[in-house]
Amino acid sequence: KVIGRHMDLGEACVKWILFIMNIVVSFTGIGFIAVGLYVKLEAEGYEEFLGNDISVSMMLIWIGAAIFLVGGLGCCGANKSSTLFLTMYFLLMCAAIFAQVVLILVFITNKEEVRTDISDIFTSKLKLYGGKNFTQNATEPFDFLQKALDCCGVDNGTSDWSGSRKRAENWIKLNHTWDVPDSCCVKVTVGCGVGGVNVTNSSKIHQTGCKTKLFDLVDDNMPLLGGVLGALIGVQLFGACGACLLRRAIEQHFAY
């Protein structure tokens, strides 16, 4: 039901804070959708690095659409003083908070399994690297990661590309027994990785594996990530409580 009478100052403050907050939430949803579309259209090869069972782009698009929907309900409910929209908004916020808490707990309890799965993905892509039919879903994404993370190989740096270890099967078949990809170089130039397996100078070729670099990056930023997630859940709790209070004020003080 939509109400049209004046509110007192406190109720009006809750109404407009909730309205403005959900405008920001809606734009955040649009941002997720835009990033998802970019990944889908421009960076599909990097998405395929994770395997065919994981679609990062579609995940971002669906999350963005859900965020936009919830933000829209919050805006309409606050602006129109609609008890129906506020109730729907409150229920969706509670569901979102519950889902996020469950996901966080699942991640914490299965952290090692997640790391094992990621390690398996890295190992499989290393094996495919350089293959004729694997440029988009293995070679290019691996080069991207090695440049972005300043790393080389998976676990053991340059030695992962060595013919003696036989981990990079397609790479070795191309007669690169003692070479590393140019993306392993600190300063990337054509042919800079030739003979790189025997190079131990970290000022020329990165010596740390990409899996190690990725896990270290996550561990180093875990407090920041935890703080951001905590803040997001706090904002959602505020939104849910604000919607509940506004709905109660409407029912108590306004005629239907």
PDB file of C-alpha atoms in Angstrom:
ATOM      1  CA  LYS A   1       0.000   0.000   0.000  1.00  0.00           C
ATOM      2  CA  VAL A   2       1.237   3.455  -0.848  1.00  0.00           C
ATOM      3  CA  ILE A   3       0.883   6.251   1.677  1.00  0.00           C
ATOM      4  CA  GLY A   4       0.967   9.959   0.951  1.00  0.00           C
ATOM      5  CA  ARG A   5       0.942  11.909   4.247  1.00  0.00           C
ATOM      6  CA  HIS A   6       3.770  13.777   5.938  1.00  0.00           C
ATOM      7  CA  MET A   7       6.269  11.987   8.165  1.00  0.00           C
ATOM      8  CA  ASP A   8       8.009  13.294  11.256  1.00  0.00           C
ATOM      9  CA  LEU A   9      11.668  14.289  10.999  1.00  0.00           C
ATOM     10  CA  GLY A  10      13.137  10.961  12.151  1.00  0.00           C
ATOM     11  CA  GLU A  11      11.030   8.929   9.765  1.00  0.00           C
ATOM     12  CA  ALA A  12      11.822  11.302   6.896  1.00  0.00           C
ATOM     13  CA  CYS A  13      15.557  10.933   7.594  1.00  0.00           C
ATOM     14  CA  VAL A  14      15.296   7.124   7.511  1.00  0.00           C
ATOM     15  CA  LYS A  15      13.288   7.345   4.285  1.00  0.00           C
ATOM     16  CA  TRP A  16      15.781   9.528   2.408  1.00  0.00           C
ATOM     17  CA  ILE A  17      18.873   7.757   3.731  1.00  0.00           C
ATOM     18  CA  LEU A  18      17.335   4.467   2.569  1.00  0.00           C
ATOM     19  CA  PHE A  19      16.450   6.004  -0.806  1.00  0.00           C
ATOM     20  CA  ILE A  20      19.920   7.462  -1.436  1.00  0.00           C
ATOM     21  CA  MET A  21      21.668   4.316  -0.216  1.00  0.00           C
ATOM     22  CA  ASN A  22      19.696   2.191  -2.643  1.00  0.00           C
ATOM     23  CA  ILE A  23      20.443   4.491  -5.563  1.00  0.00           C
ATOM     24  CA  VAL A  24      24.104   3.703  -4.874  1.00  0.00           C
ATOM     25  CA  VAL A  25      23.240   0.007  -4.588  1.00  0.00           C
ATOM     26  CA  SER A  26      21.470   0.114  -7.969  1.00  0.00           C
ATOM     27  CA  PHE A  27      24.477   1.736  -9.656  1.00  0.00           C
ATOM     28  CA  THR A  28      26.688  -0.901  -8.041  1.00  0.00           C
ATOM     29  CA  GLY A  29      24.517  -3.546  -9.698  1.00  0.00           C
ATOM     30  CA  ILE A  30      24.895  -1.807 -13.060  1.00  0.00           C
ATOM     31  CA  GLY A  31      28.660  -1.811 -12.490  1.00  0.00           C
ATOM     32  CA  PHE A  32      28.658  -5.587 -11.907  1.00  0.00           C
ATOM     33  CA  ILE A  33      26.643  -6.111 -15.096  1.00  0.00           C
ATOM     34  CA  ALA A  34      29.030  -3.902 -17.089  1.00  0.00           C
ATOM     35  CA  VAL A  35      32.087  -5.791 -15.823  1.00  0.00           C
ATOM     36  CA  GLY A  36      30.379  -9.110 -16.573  1.00  0.00           C
ATOM     37  CA  LEU A  37      29.604  -8.027 -20.132  1.00  0.00           C
ATOM     38  CA  TYR A  38      33.190  -6.835 -20.609  1.00  0.00           C
ATOM     39  CA  VAL A  39      34.560 -10.183 -19.427  1.00  0.00           C
ATOM     40  CA  LYS A  40      32.104 -12.014 -21.686  1.00  0.00           C
ATOM     41  CA  LEU A  41      32.864  -9.957 -24.798  1.00  0.00           C
ATOM     42  CA  GLU A  42      36.503  -8.917 -24.397  1.00  0.00           C
ATOM     43  CA  ALA A  43      38.184 -11.345 -21.992  1.00  0.00           C
ATOM     44  CA  GLU A  44      36.466 -14.665 -22.590  1.00  0.00           C
ATOM     45  CA  GLY A  45      39.787 -16.458 -22.958  1.00  0.00           C
ATOM     46  CA  TYR A  46      40.848 -15.487 -19.445  1.00  0.00           C
ATOM     47  CA  GLU A  47      37.514 -16.693 -18.118  1.00  0.00           C
ATOM     48  CA  GLU A  48      38.088 -20.054 -19.791  1.00  0.00           C
ATOM     49  CA  PHE A  49      41.290 -20.408 -17.755  1.00  0.00           C
ATOM     50  CA  LEU A  50      39.033 -21.442 -14.853  1.00  0.00           C
ATOM     51  CA  GLY A  51      37.388 -24.190 -16.889  1.00  0.00           C
ATOM     52  CA  ASN A  52      34.128 -24.633 -18.750  1.00  0.00           C
ATOM     53  CA  ASP A  53      32.143 -25.255 -15.560  1.00  0.00           C
ATOM     54  CA  ILE A  54      32.809 -21.752 -14.189  1.00  0.00           C
ATOM     55  CA  SER A  55      31.434 -18.705 -15.996  1.00  0.00           C
ATOM     56  CA  VAL A  56      32.708 -15.620 -14.210  1.00  0.00           C
ATOM     57  CA  SER A  57      30.966 -13.293 -16.662  1.00  0.00           C
ATOM     58  CA  MET A  58      27.513 -14.826 -16.167  1.00  0.00           C
ATOM     59  CA  MET A  59      28.059 -14.936 -12.417  1.00  0.00           C
ATOM     60  CA  LEU A  60      28.828 -11.201 -12.401  1.00  0.00           C
ATOM     61  CA  ILE A  61      25.839 -10.425 -14.633  1.00  0.00           C
ATOM     62  CA  TRP A  62      23.401 -12.388 -12.449  1.00  0.00           C
ATOM     63  CA  ILE A  63      24.805 -10.894  -9.251  1.00  0.00           C
ATOM     64  CA  GLY A  64      24.580  -7.415 -10.794  1.00  0.00           C
ATOM     65  CA  ALA A  65      20.974  -8.002 -11.875  1.00  0.00           C
ATOM     66  CA  ALA A  66      20.040  -9.187  -8.379  1.00  0.00           C
ATOM     67  CA  ILE A  67      21.737  -6.171  -6.766  1.00  0.00           C
ATOM     68  CA  PHE A  68      19.978  -3.811  -9.199  1.00  0.00           C
ATOM     69  CA  LEU A  69      16.612  -5.426  -8.452  1.00  0.00           C
ATOM     70  CA  VAL A  70      17.068  -5.164  -4.699  1.00  0.00           C
ATOM     71  CA  GLY A  71      18.263  -1.552  -4.985  1.00  0.00           C
ATOM     72  CA  GLY A  72      15.272  -0.686  -7.177  1.00  0.00           C
ATOM     73  CA  LEU A  73      12.851  -2.179  -4.667  1.00  0.00           C
ATOM     74  CA  GLY A  74      14.512  -0.202  -1.886  1.00  0.00           C
ATOM     75  CA  CYS A  75      14.301   3.057  -3.845  1.00  0.00           C
ATOM     76  CA  CYS A  76      10.659   2.557  -4.810  1.00  0.00           C
ATOM     77  CA  GLY A  77       9.681   1.424  -1.343  1.00  0.00           C
ATOM     78  CA  ALA A  78      11.297   4.423   0.317  1.00  0.00           C
ATOM     79  CA  ASN A  79      10.235   7.014  -2.265  1.00  0.00           C
ATOM     80  CA  LYS A  80       6.626   5.840  -2.543  1.00  0.00           C
ATOM     81  CA  SER A  81       6.283   4.766   1.110  1.00  0.00           C
ATOM     82  CA  SER A  82       5.122   1.389  -0.192  1.00  0.00           C
ATOM     83  CA  THR A  83       4.765  -1.231   2.517  1.00  0.00           C
ATOM     84  CA  LEU A  84       4.687  -3.977  -0.135  1.00  0.00           C
ATOM     85  CA  PHE A  85       8.009  -2.956  -1.705  1.00  0.00           C
ATOM     86  CA  LEU A  86       9.591  -2.384   1.703  1.00  0.00           C
ATOM     87  CA  THR A  87       8.538  -5.858   2.827  1.00  0.00           C
ATOM     88  CA  MET A  88       9.956  -7.440  -0.331  1.00  0.00           C
ATOM     89  CA  TYR A  89      13.144  -5.408   0.090  1.00  0.00           C
ATOM     90  CA  PHE A  90      13.504  -6.485   3.722  1.00  0.00           C
ATOM     91  CA  LEU A  91      13.044 -10.177   2.862  1.00  0.00           C
ATOM     92  CA  LEU A  92      15.515 -10.026  -0.038  1.00  0.00           C
ATOM     93  CA  MET A  93      18.090  -8.238   2.136  1.00  0.00           C
ATOM     94  CA  CYS A  94      17.755 -10.887   4.842  1.00  0.00           C
ATOM     95  CA  ALA A  95      18.143 -13.636   2.225  1.00  0.00           C
ATOM     96  CA  ALA A  96      21.220 -11.908   0.760  1.00  0.00           C
ATOM     97  CA  ILE A  97      22.835 -11.524   4.191  1.00  0.00           C
ATOM     98  CA  PHE A  98      22.135 -15.168   5.023  1.00  0.00           C
ATOM     99  CA  ALA A  99      23.559 -16.336   1.671  1.00  0.00           C
ATOM    100  CA  GLN A 100      26.726 -14.271   2.102  1.00  0.00           C
ATOM    101  CA  VAL A 101      27.343 -15.553   5.625  1.00  0.00           C
ATOM    102  CA  VAL A 102      26.851 -19.154   4.425  1.00  0.00           C
ATOM    103  CA  LEU A 103      29.237 -18.618   1.485  1.00  0.00           C
ATOM    104  CA  ILE A 104      31.885 -17.112   3.773  1.00  0.00           C
ATOM    105  CA  LEU A 105      31.588 -20.051   6.182  1.00  0.00           C
ATOM    106  CA  VAL A 106      31.754 -22.550   3.300  1.00  0.00           C
ATOM    107  CA  PHE A 107      34.870 -20.846   1.940  1.00  0.00           C
ATOM    108  CA  ILE A 108      36.555 -20.830   5.348  1.00  0.00           C
ATOM    109  CA  THR A 109      35.791 -24.493   6.038  1.00  0.00           C
ATOM    110  CA  ASN A 110      36.784 -25.588   2.506  1.00  0.00           C
ATOM    111  CA  LYS A 111      39.728 -23.255   1.986  1.00  0.00           C
ATOM    112  CA  GLU A 112      42.243 -26.024   1.334  1.00  0.00           C
ATOM    113  CA  GLU A 113      39.925 -27.783  -1.115  1.00  0.00           C
ATOM    114  CA  VAL A 114      39.489 -24.527  -3.037  1.00  0.00           C
ATOM    115  CA  ARG A 115      43.265 -24.103  -3.183  1.00  0.00           C
ATOM    116  CA  THR A 116      43.667 -27.671  -4.404  1.00  0.00           C
ATOM    117  CA  ASP A 117      41.126 -27.075  -7.185  1.00  0.00           C
ATOM    118  CA  ILE A 118      42.907 -23.880  -8.241  1.00  0.00           C
ATOM    119  CA  SER A 119      46.240 -25.693  -8.206  1.00  0.00           C
ATOM    120  CA  ASP A 120      44.791 -28.408 -10.473  1.00  0.00           C
ATOM    121  CA  ILE A 121      43.557 -25.745 -12.907  1.00  0.00           C
ATOM    122  CA  PHE A 122      47.009 -24.146 -13.046  1.00  0.00           C
ATOM    123  CA  THR A 123      48.670 -27.523 -13.633  1.00  0.00           C
ATOM    124  CA  SER A 124      46.270 -28.469 -16.436  1.00  0.00           C
ATOM    125  CA  LYS A 125      46.756 -25.113 -18.200  1.00  0.00           C
ATOM    126  CA  LEU A 126      50.542 -25.446 -17.932  1.00  0.00           C
ATOM    127  CA  LYS A 127      50.261 -28.809 -19.661  1.00  0.00           C
ATOM    128  CA  LEU A 128      48.206 -27.286 -22.505  1.00  0.00           C
ATOM    129  CA  TYR A 129      50.327 -24.137 -22.893  1.00  0.00           C
ATOM    130  CA  GLY A 130      51.634 -23.633 -26.426  1.00  0.00           C
ATOM    131  CA  GLY A 131      49.261 -26.137 -28.003  1.00  0.00           C
ATOM    132  CA  LYS A 132      47.838 -25.208 -31.387  1.00  0.00           C
ATOM    133  CA  ASN A 133      44.234 -25.448 -30.249  1.00  0.00           C
ATOM    134  CA  PHE A 134      44.697 -23.942 -26.794  1.00  0.00           C
ATOM    135  CA  THR A 135      45.825 -20.385 -27.517  1.00  0.00           C
ATOM    136  CA  GLN A 136      42.700 -18.684 -26.163  1.00  0.00           C
ATOM    137  CA  ASN A 137      41.951 -20.829 -23.125  1.00  0.00           C
ATOM    138  CA  ALA A 138      45.483 -21.675 -21.966  1.00  0.00           C
ATOM    139  CA  THR A 139      48.382 -19.834 -23.617  1.00  0.00           C
ATOM    140  CA  GLU A 140      47.008 -16.273 -23.587  1.00  0.00           C
ATOM    141  CA  PRO A 141      45.487 -16.495 -20.080  1.00  0.00           C
ATOM    142  CA  PHE A 142      48.708 -17.980 -18.679  1.00  0.00           C
ATOM    143  CA  ASP A 143      50.762 -15.207 -20.285  1.00  0.00           C
ATOM    144  CA  PHE A 144      48.370 -12.661 -18.808  1.00  0.00           C
ATOM    145  CA  LEU A 145      48.750 -14.119 -15.298  1.00  0.00           C
ATOM    146  CA  GLN A 146      52.545 -14.307 -15.518  1.00  0.00           C
ATOM    147  CA  LYS A 147      52.708 -10.639 -16.514  1.00  0.00           C
ATOM    148  CA  ALA A 148      50.075  -9.492 -14.009  1.00  0.00           C
ATOM    149  CA  LEU A 149      51.485 -11.387 -11.021  1.00  0.00           C
ATOM    150  CA  ASP A 150      55.192 -11.110 -11.922  1.00  0.00           C
ATOM    151  CA  CYS A 151      55.523 -14.880 -11.777  1.00  0.00           C
ATOM    152  CA  CYS A 152      56.635 -17.856 -13.850  1.00  0.00           C
ATOM    153  CA  GLY A 153      55.179 -21.359 -14.043  1.00  0.00           C
ATOM    154  CA  VAL A 154      53.004 -22.846 -11.322  1.00  0.00           C
ATOM    155  CA  ASP A 155      54.928 -24.017  -8.266  1.00  0.00           C
ATOM    156  CA  ASN A 156      58.627 -24.016  -9.069  1.00  0.00           C
ATOM    157  CA  GLY A 157      59.220 -20.969 -11.220  1.00  0.00           C
ATOM    158  CA  THR A 158      61.298 -21.445 -14.357  1.00  0.00           C
ATOM    159  CA  SER A 159      61.879 -25.157 -13.700  1.00  0.00           C
ATOM    160  CA  ASP A 160      58.190 -25.851 -14.349  1.00  0.00           C
ATOM    161  CA  TRP A 161      58.935 -25.202 -18.035  1.00  0.00           C
ATOM    162  CA  SER A 162      61.948 -27.515 -18.082  1.00  0.00           C
ATOM    163  CA  GLY A 163      62.031 -30.513 -20.388  1.00  0.00           C
ATOM    164  CA  SER A 164      63.300 -32.647 -17.520  1.00  0.00           C
ATOM    165  CA  ARG A 165      60.143 -32.045 -15.438  1.00  0.00           C
ATOM    166  CA  LYS A 166      57.823 -32.661 -18.414  1.00  0.00           C
ATOM    167  CA  ARG A 167      55.005 -30.586 -16.914  1.00  0.00           C
ATOM    168  CA  ALA A 168      54.570 -28.251 -19.906  1.00  0.00           C
ATOM    169  CA  GLU A 169      54.067 -30.997 -22.479  1.00  0.00           C
ATOM    170  CA  ASN A 170      52.989 -28.896 -25.465  1.00  0.00           C
ATOM    171  CA  TRP A 171      55.692 -26.314 -24.757  1.00  0.00           C
ATOM    172  CA  ILE A 172      58.380 -28.997 -24.765  1.00  0.00           C
ATOM    173  CA  LYS A 173      57.044 -30.466 -28.014  1.00  0.00           C
ATOM    174  CA  LEU A 174      57.777 -27.097 -29.634  1.00  0.00           C
ATOM    175  CA  ASN A 175      61.489 -27.614 -28.845  1.00  0.00           C
ATOM    176  CA  HIS A 176      61.501 -25.220 -25.881  1.00  0.00           C
ATOM    177  CA  THR A 177      63.194 -27.688 -23.530  1.00  0.00           C
ATOM    178  CA  TRP A 178      65.337 -24.988 -21.879  1.00  0.00           C
ATOM    179  CA  ASP A 179      63.173 -21.956 -22.625  1.00  0.00           C
ATOM    180  CA  VAL A 180      60.473 -20.159 -20.690  1.00  0.00           C
ATOM    181  CA  PRO A 181      57.688 -18.025 -22.219  1.00  0.00           C
ATOM    182  CA  ASP A 182      58.614 -14.391 -22.786  1.00  0.00           C
ATOM    183  CA  SER A 183      55.853 -13.479 -20.300  1.00  0.00           C
ATOM    184  CA  CYS A 184      58.141 -14.816 -17.536  1.00  0.00           C
ATOM    185  CA  CYS A 185      60.631 -12.011 -18.167  1.00  0.00           C
ATOM    186  CA  VAL A 186      60.817  -8.961 -15.933  1.00  0.00           C
ATOM    187  CA  LYS A 187      61.113  -6.834 -19.075  1.00  0.00           C
ATOM    188  CA  VAL A 188      59.091  -8.595 -21.753  1.00  0.00           C
ATOM    189  CA  THR A 189      60.701  -8.574 -25.198  1.00  0.00           C
ATOM    190  CA  VAL A 190      60.568 -11.043 -28.073  1.00  0.00           C
ATOM    191  CA  GLY A 191      62.874 -13.973 -27.334  1.00  0.00           C
ATOM    192  CA  CYS A 192      63.767 -12.865 -23.792  1.00  0.00           C
ATOM    193  CA  GLY A 193      62.735 -16.274 -22.426  1.00  0.00           C
ATOM    194  CA  VAL A 194      65.165 -18.308 -24.562  1.00  0.00           C
ATOM    195  CA  GLY A 195      67.344 -20.396 -22.240  1.00  0.00           C
ATOM    196  CA  GLY A 196      65.395 -19.052 -19.283  1.00  0.00           C
ATOM    197  CA  VAL A 197      65.112 -22.382 -17.478  1.00  0.00           C
ATOM    198  CA  ASN A 198      68.750 -22.046 -16.379  1.00  0.00           C
ATOM    199  CA  VAL A 199      68.473 -18.359 -15.442  1.00  0.00           C
ATOM    200  CA  THR A 200      68.414 -17.791 -11.672  1.00  0.00           C
ATOM    201  CA  ASN A 201      68.674 -13.999 -11.775  1.00  0.00           C
ATOM    202  CA  SER A 202      65.323 -12.635 -10.581  1.00  0.00           C
ATOM    203  CA  SER A 203      66.106  -9.249 -12.107  1.00  0.00           C
ATOM    204  CA  LYS A 204      65.786 -10.828 -15.565  1.00  0.00           C
ATOM    205  CA  ILE A 205      63.244 -13.629 -15.170  1.00  0.00           C
ATOM    206  CA  HIS A 206      60.666 -14.077 -12.412  1.00  0.00           C
ATOM    207  CA  GLN A 207      61.496 -17.056 -10.201  1.00  0.00           C
ATOM    208  CA  THR A 208      58.300 -17.476  -8.178  1.00  0.00           C
ATOM    209  CA  GLY A 209      55.433 -19.695  -9.352  1.00  0.00           C
ATOM    210  CA  CYS A 210      52.084 -18.098 -10.182  1.00  0.00           C
ATOM    211  CA  LYS A 211      50.140 -20.291  -7.751  1.00  0.00           C
ATOM    212  CA  THR A 212      52.402 -19.181  -4.914  1.00  0.00           C
ATOM    213  CA  LYS A 213      52.083 -15.534  -5.937  1.00  0.00           C
ATOM    214  CA  LEU A 214      48.285 -15.774  -6.180  1.00  0.00           C
ATOM    215  CA  PHE A 215      47.880 -17.446  -2.785  1.00  0.00           C
ATOM    216  CA  ASP A 216      50.264 -14.955  -1.158  1.00  0.00           C
ATOM    217  CA  LEU A 217      48.293 -12.090  -2.705  1.00  0.00           C
ATOM    218  CA  VAL A 218      45.030 -13.464  -1.312  1.00  0.00           C
ATOM    219  CA  ASP A 219      46.532 -14.109   2.143  1.00  0.00           C
ATOM    220  CA  ASP A 220      48.081 -10.624   2.305  1.00  0.00           C
ATOM    221  CA  ASN A 221      44.778  -8.968   1.423  1.00  0.00           C
ATOM    222  CA  MET A 222      42.536 -11.212   3.520  1.00  0.00           C
ATOM    223  CA  PRO A 223      42.151  -8.601   6.331  1.00  0.00           C
ATOM    224  CA  LEU A 224      41.151  -5.971   3.756  1.00  0.00           C
ATOM    225  CA  LEU A 225      38.742  -8.381   2.070  1.00  0.00           C
ATOM    226  CA  GLY A 226      37.260  -9.297   5.436  1.00  0.00           C
ATOM    227  CA  GLY A 227      36.800  -5.625   6.277  1.00  0.00           C
ATOM    228  CA  VAL A 228      35.083  -4.910   2.956  1.00  0.00           C
ATOM    229  CA  LEU A 229      32.751  -7.901   3.331  1.00  0.00           C
ATOM    230  CA  GLY A 230      31.982  -6.895   6.904  1.00  0.00           C
ATOM    231  CA  ALA A 231      31.176  -3.353   5.779  1.00  0.00           C
ATOM    232  CA  LEU A 232      28.921  -4.620   2.989  1.00  0.00           C
ATOM    233  CA  ILE A 233      27.019  -6.880   5.355  1.00  0.00           C
ATOM    234  CA  GLY A 234      26.748  -3.971   7.813  1.00  0.00           C
ATOM    235  CA  VAL A 235      25.254  -1.726   5.102  1.00  0.00           C
ATOM    236  CA  GLN A 236      22.791  -4.466   4.180  1.00  0.00           C
ATOM    237  CA  LEU A 237      21.806  -4.891   7.831  1.00  0.00           C
ATOM    238  CA  PHE A 238      21.244  -1.135   8.053  1.00  0.00           C
ATOM    239  CA  GLY A 239      19.095  -1.273   4.922  1.00  0.00           C
ATOM    240  CA  ALA A 240      17.038  -4.176   6.242  1.00  0.00           C
ATOM    241  CA  CYS A 241      16.526  -2.506   9.635  1.00  0.00           C
ATOM    242  CA  GLY A 242      15.735   0.839   7.973  1.00  0.00           C
ATOM    243  CA  ALA A 243      13.117  -0.783   5.748  1.00  0.00           C
ATOM    244  CA  CYS A 244      11.574  -2.538   8.743  1.00  0.00           C
ATOM    245  CA  LEU A 245      11.428   0.679  10.775  1.00  0.00           C
ATOM    246  CA  LEU A 246      10.007   2.695   7.873  1.00  0.00           C
ATOM    247  CA  ARG A 247       7.366   0.085   7.163  1.00  0.00           C
ATOM    248  CA  ARG A 248       6.357   0.015  10.832  1.00  0.00           C
ATOM    249  CA  ALA A 249       6.162   3.842  10.937  1.00  0.00           C
ATOM    250  CA  ILE A 250       3.933   3.880   7.868  1.00  0.00           C
ATOM    251  CA  GLU A 251       1.560   1.321   9.346  1.00  0.00           C
ATOM    252  CA  GLN A 252       1.392   3.092  12.716  1.00  0.00           C
ATOM    253  CA  HIS A 253       1.099   6.724  11.694  1.00  0.00           C
ATOM    254  CA  PHE A 254      -0.629   6.851   8.318  1.00  0.00           C
ATOM    255  CA  ALA A 255      -4.086   5.987   7.145  1.00  0.00           C
ATOM    256  CA  TYR A 256      -4.527   3.298   4.491  1.00  0.00           C
TER     257      TYR A 256
END
